[in-house]
Structure formats: C-alpha cells, structure tokens
C-alpha cells in the first residue's frame, strides 16, 4: 500500500494574508504619496516629517477601524446564517437531510450514494456538514474581526515606516525623489512576498502594485507642486 498523501494548501492563509498585504501596501503608498506631495510644496524638512508621522498614526488607526467594522459585518452575517441553519436542523431534520442529499447530487454524486453520504455526514455532525456544504463556511475562511484589525494596523504602520525613514535620512532637496524610488522598490518587494506567500506568480503582482504606487505618488507630487506655487 502507498503511504497516505498529505497536501499543504495555502487557502488557510487568505484571511490574514489579505489584511497584511493590503495594510502594508496602503501604508507605503499613502504615506509615500503624502510625503512626496508635501515635499513638493513644503519649505522645510520639518513639515514633511510631521506629515509622514501623522499619516502613519492616522492611517494605522483608520485601517484598524475599517477592517474591524467591515469584517464584523461579515461575521454577523455568517453568524445569522449559522443560527438559522441550527434552527432548521432542530425543527425540520428530514427536509435538511433531503437538502444535503440534493447538494451532493448536484455535485455529481449518484442519488442513492448521495443519500448515504448525507445520512453519514448528518450522523457524524449535521451542523458542520450544512455549514460547510450548504453555506460554504469553513474554519479557514471564517471572519475574524480582531485579527483583521490588528493585522491591518500593524502592517500599515510597518509599511508607512519605509517612506518615513527615507524622508528622515534623505537630503532635503532629494526627499521627493528618494522617497519615490525607495517606496517603489519596497512595493515591488511587497508584491513579490505577498504573491509568494499566497502561492501565486511573482511578476504580475510586482508590476501591478508598483504601477499603481507610481500613479499615486505622481498625482500627489503634481498636486503638491501646484498648491505650493499657489500659496
């Protein structure tokens, strides 16, 4: 006999990976864009540093709050569906068994075998079977508001540190260029790391995140320059 074949899938990472990549990406782009825009209009380095720190703190709090509210709404919906399913299983078990049988039939299982499978799954854990096969809810995709909020805040702050540190270290006259180049390099690395962690190809995510980062920084630099001249 062949030994049991165990597979390692990456789908269980999707919850925290999405929040982590989004947070770090947003941290780099928003803070770098703000720093570049302020640098184009500011008369001294102090204004740029203050703007960068403000962006880091406000952005991290905003990301945490936004993720918590959004994912909490998802969790509330999931919980409502699960409670409804639990009630139906308690009040109409036969109808729920027929429903589970039909789900397996629609997936290609012969009706008689589908009935046996549904009966066995129901006997083992009816609620888990319906949550997974009827509602599509599983442990690795369940909404976790606190985890999403903390991950987004921490990764946003980590991403925002890159342009902020560059702005502190760069010569005043080169702040905009240095922050832009360093942040685009950071975005490319982030895109590659996120793609690799998710098991996807590297090149397209790198190009995608770098392109949109460049667009954001270019737009804010232009606006900053125009505003700086106007005032």
PDB file of C-alpha atoms in Angstrom:
ATOM      1  CA  UNK A   1       0.000   0.000   0.000  1.00  0.00           C
ATOM      2  CA  UNK A   2       1.102   3.541  -0.685  1.00  0.00           C
ATOM      3  CA  UNK A   3       1.559   5.789   2.346  1.00  0.00           C
ATOM      4  CA  UNK A   4      -1.090   8.432   2.953  1.00  0.00           C
ATOM      5  CA  UNK A   5      -0.562  11.501   0.793  1.00  0.00           C
ATOM      6  CA  UNK A   6      -0.767  14.750   2.738  1.00  0.00           C
ATOM      7  CA  UNK A   7      -1.155  18.045   0.913  1.00  0.00           C
ATOM      8  CA  UNK A   8      -0.421  21.534   2.191  1.00  0.00           C
ATOM      9  CA  UNK A   9      -2.792  24.144   0.833  1.00  0.00           C
ATOM     10  CA  UNK A  10      -2.418  27.909   1.045  1.00  0.00           C
ATOM     11  CA  UNK A  11      -6.095  28.876   1.211  1.00  0.00           C
ATOM     12  CA  UNK A  12      -5.981  28.929   5.034  1.00  0.00           C
ATOM     13  CA  UNK A  13      -3.723  31.978   4.779  1.00  0.00           C
ATOM     14  CA  UNK A  14      -6.206  34.064   2.854  1.00  0.00           C
ATOM     15  CA  UNK A  15      -7.701  35.927   5.825  1.00  0.00           C
ATOM     16  CA  UNK A  16      -4.559  37.289   7.402  1.00  0.00           C
ATOM     17  CA  UNK A  17      -2.663  37.478   4.092  1.00  0.00           C
ATOM     18  CA  UNK A  18      -5.251  39.755   2.512  1.00  0.00           C
ATOM     19  CA  UNK A  19      -5.233  42.094   5.506  1.00  0.00           C
ATOM     20  CA  UNK A  20      -1.435  42.044   5.770  1.00  0.00           C
ATOM     21  CA  UNK A  21      -0.772  42.792   2.101  1.00  0.00           C
ATOM     22  CA  UNK A  22      -3.493  45.445   1.980  1.00  0.00           C
ATOM     23  CA  UNK A  23      -2.200  47.112   5.143  1.00  0.00           C
ATOM     24  CA  UNK A  24       1.476  47.227   4.162  1.00  0.00           C
ATOM     25  CA  UNK A  25       0.683  48.261   0.599  1.00  0.00           C
ATOM     26  CA  UNK A  26      -1.591  51.041   1.794  1.00  0.00           C
ATOM     27  CA  UNK A  27       0.963  52.124   4.379  1.00  0.00           C
ATOM     28  CA  UNK A  28       3.700  52.561   1.794  1.00  0.00           C
ATOM     29  CA  UNK A  29       1.567  54.164  -0.901  1.00  0.00           C
ATOM     30  CA  UNK A  30      -0.435  56.595   1.235  1.00  0.00           C
ATOM     31  CA  UNK A  31       2.477  57.736   3.397  1.00  0.00           C
ATOM     32  CA  UNK A  32       4.913  57.966   0.484  1.00  0.00           C
ATOM     33  CA  UNK A  33       2.355  59.858  -1.580  1.00  0.00           C
ATOM     34  CA  UNK A  34       1.682  62.296   1.245  1.00  0.00           C
ATOM     35  CA  UNK A  35       5.394  62.801   1.928  1.00  0.00           C
ATOM     36  CA  UNK A  36       6.137  63.367  -1.759  1.00  0.00           C
ATOM     37  CA  UNK A  37       3.218  65.776  -2.103  1.00  0.00           C
ATOM     38  CA  UNK A  38       4.181  67.769   0.996  1.00  0.00           C
ATOM     39  CA  UNK A  39       7.853  67.756  -0.021  1.00  0.00           C
ATOM     40  CA  UNK A  40       6.877  69.339  -3.336  1.00  0.00           C
ATOM     41  CA  UNK A  41       5.148  72.195  -1.519  1.00  0.00           C
ATOM     42  CA  UNK A  42       6.955  72.446   1.846  1.00  0.00           C
ATOM     43  CA  UNK A  43       9.620  74.991   2.643  1.00  0.00           C
ATOM     44  CA  UNK A  44      11.449  72.848   5.199  1.00  0.00           C
ATOM     45  CA  UNK A  45      12.022  69.202   6.200  1.00  0.00           C
ATOM     46  CA  UNK A  46      10.071  69.551   9.455  1.00  0.00           C
ATOM     47  CA  UNK A  47       6.766  69.831   7.653  1.00  0.00           C
ATOM     48  CA  UNK A  48       7.493  66.655   5.686  1.00  0.00           C
ATOM     49  CA  UNK A  49       8.353  64.637   8.797  1.00  0.00           C
ATOM     50  CA  UNK A  50       5.285  65.835  10.686  1.00  0.00           C
ATOM     51  CA  UNK A  51       3.080  64.948   7.728  1.00  0.00           C
ATOM     52  CA  UNK A  52       4.666  61.488   7.498  1.00  0.00           C
ATOM     53  CA  UNK A  53       4.172  60.741  11.201  1.00  0.00           C
ATOM     54  CA  UNK A  54       0.590  61.962  11.068  1.00  0.00           C
ATOM     55  CA  UNK A  55      -0.040  59.741   8.063  1.00  0.00           C
ATOM     56  CA  UNK A  56       1.389  56.703   9.860  1.00  0.00           C
ATOM     57  CA  UNK A  57      -0.697  57.139  13.021  1.00  0.00           C
ATOM     58  CA  UNK A  58      -3.937  58.197  11.367  1.00  0.00           C
ATOM     59  CA  UNK A  59      -3.639  55.574   8.648  1.00  0.00           C
ATOM     60  CA  UNK A  60      -2.985  52.713  11.054  1.00  0.00           C
ATOM     61  CA  UNK A  61      -5.982  53.658  13.198  1.00  0.00           C
ATOM     62  CA  UNK A  62      -8.170  54.107  10.142  1.00  0.00           C
ATOM     63  CA  UNK A  63      -7.161  50.734   8.715  1.00  0.00           C
ATOM     64  CA  UNK A  64      -7.820  49.002  12.026  1.00  0.00           C
ATOM     65  CA  UNK A  65     -11.240  50.599  12.432  1.00  0.00           C
ATOM     66  CA  UNK A  66     -12.217  49.984   8.825  1.00  0.00           C
ATOM     67  CA  UNK A  67     -11.172  46.343   8.863  1.00  0.00           C
ATOM     68  CA  UNK A  68     -12.867  45.711  12.199  1.00  0.00           C
ATOM     69  CA  UNK A  69     -16.180  47.207  11.094  1.00  0.00           C
ATOM     70  CA  UNK A  70     -16.091  45.505   7.693  1.00  0.00           C
ATOM     71  CA  UNK A  71     -15.123  42.062   8.921  1.00  0.00           C
ATOM     72  CA  UNK A  72     -17.517  42.346  11.894  1.00  0.00           C
ATOM     73  CA  UNK A  73     -20.357  42.867   9.430  1.00  0.00           C
ATOM     74  CA  UNK A  74     -19.252  39.722   7.594  1.00  0.00           C
ATOM     75  CA  UNK A  75     -19.053  37.821  10.886  1.00  0.00           C
ATOM     76  CA  UNK A  76     -22.559  38.986  11.870  1.00  0.00           C
ATOM     77  CA  UNK A  77     -23.956  37.738   8.571  1.00  0.00           C
ATOM     78  CA  UNK A  78     -22.192  34.400   8.925  1.00  0.00           C
ATOM     79  CA  UNK A  79     -23.467  34.005  12.490  1.00  0.00           C
ATOM     80  CA  UNK A  80     -27.035  34.800  11.448  1.00  0.00           C
ATOM     81  CA  UNK A  81     -26.886  32.160   8.712  1.00  0.00           C
ATOM     82  CA  UNK A  82     -25.451  29.602  11.127  1.00  0.00           C
ATOM     83  CA  UNK A  83     -28.155  30.287  13.718  1.00  0.00           C
ATOM     84  CA  UNK A  84     -30.832  29.926  11.044  1.00  0.00           C
ATOM     85  CA  UNK A  85     -29.292  26.624   9.939  1.00  0.00           C
ATOM     86  CA  UNK A  86     -29.135  25.364  13.527  1.00  0.00           C
ATOM     87  CA  UNK A  87     -32.831  26.174  13.978  1.00  0.00           C
ATOM     88  CA  UNK A  88     -33.803  24.415  10.751  1.00  0.00           C
ATOM     89  CA  UNK A  89     -31.861  21.320  11.722  1.00  0.00           C
ATOM     90  CA  UNK A  90     -33.713  21.211  15.047  1.00  0.00           C
ATOM     91  CA  UNK A  91     -37.197  21.801  13.619  1.00  0.00           C
ATOM     92  CA  UNK A  92     -37.101  20.109  10.194  1.00  0.00           C
ATOM     93  CA  UNK A  93     -34.329  17.494  10.113  1.00  0.00           C
ATOM     94  CA  UNK A  94     -35.867  15.468   7.271  1.00  0.00           C
ATOM     95  CA  UNK A  95     -36.058  18.480   4.972  1.00  0.00           C
ATOM     96  CA  UNK A  96     -32.469  19.366   5.811  1.00  0.00           C
ATOM     97  CA  UNK A  97     -31.362  15.808   5.043  1.00  0.00           C
ATOM     98  CA  UNK A  98     -33.086  15.993   1.666  1.00  0.00           C
ATOM     99  CA  UNK A  99     -31.444  19.335   1.023  1.00  0.00           C
ATOM    100  CA  UNK A 100     -27.993  17.958   1.810  1.00  0.00           C
ATOM    101  CA  UNK A 101     -28.664  14.960  -0.423  1.00  0.00           C
ATOM    102  CA  UNK A 102     -29.617  17.237  -3.308  1.00  0.00           C
ATOM    103  CA  UNK A 103     -26.434  19.271  -2.832  1.00  0.00           C
ATOM    104  CA  UNK A 104     -24.330  16.144  -3.318  1.00  0.00           C
ATOM    105  CA  UNK A 105     -26.431  15.070  -6.302  1.00  0.00           C
ATOM    106  CA  UNK A 106     -25.854  18.444  -7.968  1.00  0.00           C
ATOM    107  CA  UNK A 107     -22.124  17.961  -7.442  1.00  0.00           C
ATOM    108  CA  UNK A 108     -22.210  14.759  -9.448  1.00  0.00           C
ATOM    109  CA  UNK A 109     -22.857  12.028  -6.868  1.00  0.00           C
ATOM    110  CA  UNK A 110     -25.360   9.284  -7.760  1.00  0.00           C
ATOM    111  CA  UNK A 111     -28.680   9.832  -5.900  1.00  0.00           C
ATOM    112  CA  UNK A 112     -28.508   6.636  -3.843  1.00  0.00           C
ATOM    113  CA  UNK A 113     -24.894   7.250  -2.878  1.00  0.00           C
ATOM    114  CA  UNK A 114     -25.620  10.907  -2.212  1.00  0.00           C
ATOM    115  CA  UNK A 115     -28.350   9.857   0.217  1.00  0.00           C
ATOM    116  CA  UNK A 116     -25.984   7.542   2.050  1.00  0.00           C
ATOM    117  CA  UNK A 117     -23.298  10.210   2.215  1.00  0.00           C
ATOM    118  CA  UNK A 118     -25.793  12.768   3.527  1.00  0.00           C
ATOM    119  CA  UNK A 119     -27.008  10.342   6.168  1.00  0.00           C
ATOM    120  CA  UNK A 120     -23.494   9.528   7.311  1.00  0.00           C
ATOM    121  CA  UNK A 121     -22.444  13.178   7.385  1.00  0.00           C
ATOM    122  CA  UNK A 122     -25.600  14.054   9.309  1.00  0.00           C
ATOM    123  CA  UNK A 123     -24.985  11.258  11.801  1.00  0.00           C
ATOM    124  CA  UNK A 124     -21.444  12.484  12.441  1.00  0.00           C
ATOM    125  CA  UNK A 125     -22.080  16.251  12.620  1.00  0.00           C
ATOM    126  CA  UNK A 126     -25.134  17.591  10.833  1.00  0.00           C
ATOM    127  CA  UNK A 127     -24.437  21.221  11.678  1.00  0.00           C
ATOM    128  CA  UNK A 128     -20.838  21.116  10.414  1.00  0.00           C
ATOM    129  CA  UNK A 129     -21.926  19.362   7.217  1.00  0.00           C
ATOM    130  CA  UNK A 130     -24.558  22.001   6.414  1.00  0.00           C
ATOM    131  CA  UNK A 131     -22.302  24.899   7.394  1.00  0.00           C
ATOM    132  CA  UNK A 132     -19.621  23.628   5.023  1.00  0.00           C
ATOM    133  CA  UNK A 133     -21.612  22.184   2.116  1.00  0.00           C
ATOM    134  CA  UNK A 134     -24.730  24.364   2.135  1.00  0.00           C
ATOM    135  CA  UNK A 135     -23.399  27.709   3.361  1.00  0.00           C
ATOM    136  CA  UNK A 136     -19.798  27.379   2.195  1.00  0.00           C
ATOM    137  CA  UNK A 137     -18.438  28.312   5.628  1.00  0.00           C
ATOM    138  CA  UNK A 138     -15.269  26.668   6.914  1.00  0.00           C
ATOM    139  CA  UNK A 139     -12.754  27.395   9.643  1.00  0.00           C
ATOM    140  CA  UNK A 140     -10.052  28.746   7.321  1.00  0.00           C
ATOM    141  CA  UNK A 141     -12.354  31.359   5.745  1.00  0.00           C
ATOM    142  CA  UNK A 142     -14.298  32.415   8.842  1.00  0.00           C
ATOM    143  CA  UNK A 143     -14.386  36.147   9.539  1.00  0.00           C
ATOM    144  CA  UNK A 144     -12.069  37.240  12.377  1.00  0.00           C
ATOM    145  CA  UNK A 145     -12.561  40.975  13.011  1.00  0.00           C
ATOM    146  CA  UNK A 146      -9.944  41.442  15.737  1.00  0.00           C
ATOM    147  CA  UNK A 147      -7.283  39.544  13.808  1.00  0.00           C
ATOM    148  CA  UNK A 148      -8.004  41.545  10.658  1.00  0.00           C
ATOM    149  CA  UNK A 149      -7.927  44.875  12.534  1.00  0.00           C
ATOM    150  CA  UNK A 150      -4.664  44.191  14.367  1.00  0.00           C
ATOM    151  CA  UNK A 151      -3.008  42.799  11.243  1.00  0.00           C
ATOM    152  CA  UNK A 152      -4.038  45.803   9.150  1.00  0.00           C
ATOM    153  CA  UNK A 153      -2.881  48.341  11.751  1.00  0.00           C
ATOM    154  CA  UNK A 154       0.472  46.644  12.320  1.00  0.00           C
ATOM    155  CA  UNK A 155       1.215  46.109   8.643  1.00  0.00           C
ATOM    156  CA  UNK A 156       0.123  49.640   7.704  1.00  0.00           C
ATOM    157  CA  UNK A 157       2.485  51.069  10.301  1.00  0.00           C
ATOM    158  CA  UNK A 158       5.290  48.797   9.120  1.00  0.00           C
ATOM    159  CA  UNK A 159       4.756  49.854   5.520  1.00  0.00           C
ATOM    160  CA  UNK A 160       4.499  53.541   6.437  1.00  0.00           C
ATOM    161  CA  UNK A 161       7.840  53.397   8.246  1.00  0.00           C
ATOM    162  CA  UNK A 162       9.703  52.882   4.959  1.00  0.00           C
ATOM    163  CA  UNK A 163       8.949  56.243   3.304  1.00  0.00           C
ATOM    164  CA  UNK A 164       9.134  57.980   6.680  1.00  0.00           C
ATOM    165  CA  UNK A 165      12.639  56.673   7.407  1.00  0.00           C
ATOM    166  CA  UNK A 166      13.767  57.555   3.896  1.00  0.00           C
ATOM    167  CA  UNK A 167      12.381  61.081   4.324  1.00  0.00           C
ATOM    168  CA  UNK A 168      14.339  61.498   7.575  1.00  0.00           C
ATOM    169  CA  UNK A 169      17.616  60.256   6.088  1.00  0.00           C
ATOM    170  CA  UNK A 170      17.476  61.821   2.616  1.00  0.00           C
ATOM    171  CA  UNK A 171      18.913  65.254   1.835  1.00  0.00           C
ATOM    172  CA  UNK A 172      16.170  67.890   1.848  1.00  0.00           C
ATOM    173  CA  UNK A 173      16.457  68.674  -1.856  1.00  0.00           C
ATOM    174  CA  UNK A 174      16.190  64.981  -2.761  1.00  0.00           C
ATOM    175  CA  UNK A 175      13.395  63.979  -0.383  1.00  0.00           C
ATOM    176  CA  UNK A 176      10.718  63.532  -3.046  1.00  0.00           C
ATOM    177  CA  UNK A 177      12.887  61.522  -5.413  1.00  0.00           C
ATOM    178  CA  UNK A 178      14.401  59.375  -2.667  1.00  0.00           C
ATOM    179  CA  UNK A 179      11.027  58.565  -1.115  1.00  0.00           C
ATOM    180  CA  UNK A 180       9.532  57.752  -4.511  1.00  0.00           C
ATOM    181  CA  UNK A 181      12.346  55.415  -5.593  1.00  0.00           C
ATOM    182  CA  UNK A 182      12.672  53.708  -2.208  1.00  0.00           C
ATOM    183  CA  UNK A 183       8.926  53.258  -1.815  1.00  0.00           C
ATOM    184  CA  UNK A 184       8.501  51.820  -5.308  1.00  0.00           C
ATOM    185  CA  UNK A 185      11.266  49.332  -4.552  1.00  0.00           C
ATOM    186  CA  UNK A 186       9.513  48.455  -1.299  1.00  0.00           C
ATOM    187  CA  UNK A 187       6.213  47.982  -3.111  1.00  0.00           C
ATOM    188  CA  UNK A 188       7.870  45.638  -5.629  1.00  0.00           C
ATOM    189  CA  UNK A 189       9.307  43.551  -2.799  1.00  0.00           C
ATOM    190  CA  UNK A 190       5.949  43.532  -1.016  1.00  0.00           C
ATOM    191  CA  UNK A 191       4.165  42.397  -4.150  1.00  0.00           C
ATOM    192  CA  UNK A 192       6.642  39.568  -4.608  1.00  0.00           C
ATOM    193  CA  UNK A 193       6.441  38.459  -0.962  1.00  0.00           C
ATOM    194  CA  UNK A 194       2.645  38.540  -0.939  1.00  0.00           C
ATOM    195  CA  UNK A 195       2.427  36.575  -4.168  1.00  0.00           C
ATOM    196  CA  UNK A 196       4.938  34.006  -2.940  1.00  0.00           C
ATOM    197  CA  UNK A 197       3.145  33.595   0.392  1.00  0.00           C
ATOM    198  CA  UNK A 198      -0.105  33.007  -1.465  1.00  0.00           C
ATOM    199  CA  UNK A 199       1.470  30.568  -3.902  1.00  0.00           C
ATOM    200  CA  UNK A 200       0.892  32.801  -6.954  1.00  0.00           C
ATOM    201  CA  UNK A 201       3.235  34.030  -9.668  1.00  0.00           C
ATOM    202  CA  UNK A 202       5.500  36.918  -8.694  1.00  0.00           C
ATOM    203  CA  UNK A 203       5.881  39.158 -11.753  1.00  0.00           C
ATOM    204  CA  UNK A 204       2.307  40.343 -12.268  1.00  0.00           C
ATOM    205  CA  UNK A 205       1.665  41.309  -8.606  1.00  0.00           C
ATOM    206  CA  UNK A 206       5.004  43.164  -8.540  1.00  0.00           C
ATOM    207  CA  UNK A 207       4.172  45.162 -11.655  1.00  0.00           C
ATOM    208  CA  UNK A 208       0.605  45.841 -10.536  1.00  0.00           C
ATOM    209  CA  UNK A 209       1.453  47.232  -7.111  1.00  0.00           C
ATOM    210  CA  UNK A 210       4.437  49.213  -8.406  1.00  0.00           C
ATOM    211  CA  UNK A 211       2.439  50.785 -11.223  1.00  0.00           C
ATOM    212  CA  UNK A 212      -0.395  51.994  -9.011  1.00  0.00           C
ATOM    213  CA  UNK A 213       2.058  53.197  -6.388  1.00  0.00           C
ATOM    214  CA  UNK A 214       3.811  55.275  -9.029  1.00  0.00           C
ATOM    215  CA  UNK A 215       0.486  56.720 -10.198  1.00  0.00           C
ATOM    216  CA  UNK A 216      -0.478  57.713  -6.640  1.00  0.00           C
ATOM    217  CA  UNK A 217       2.880  59.322  -5.892  1.00  0.00           C
ATOM    218  CA  UNK A 218       2.990  61.118  -9.216  1.00  0.00           C
ATOM    219  CA  UNK A 219      -0.503  62.545  -8.700  1.00  0.00           C
ATOM    220  CA  UNK A 220       0.202  63.831  -5.189  1.00  0.00           C
ATOM    221  CA  UNK A 221       3.576  65.266  -6.231  1.00  0.00           C
ATOM    222  CA  UNK A 222       1.853  67.198  -9.032  1.00  0.00           C
ATOM    223  CA  UNK A 223      -0.880  68.472  -6.744  1.00  0.00           C
ATOM    224  CA  UNK A 224       1.661  69.403  -4.061  1.00  0.00           C
ATOM    225  CA  UNK A 225       3.735  71.348  -6.543  1.00  0.00           C
ATOM    226  CA  UNK A 226       0.699  73.219  -7.881  1.00  0.00           C
ATOM    227  CA  UNK A 227      -0.556  74.060  -4.394  1.00  0.00           C
ATOM    228  CA  UNK A 228       2.928  75.094  -3.286  1.00  0.00           C
ATOM    229  CA  UNK A 229       3.171  77.582  -6.123  1.00  0.00           C
ATOM    230  CA  UNK A 230      -0.347  78.888  -5.487  1.00  0.00           C
ATOM    231  CA  UNK A 231       0.283  79.684  -1.829  1.00  0.00           C
TER     232      UNK A 231
END
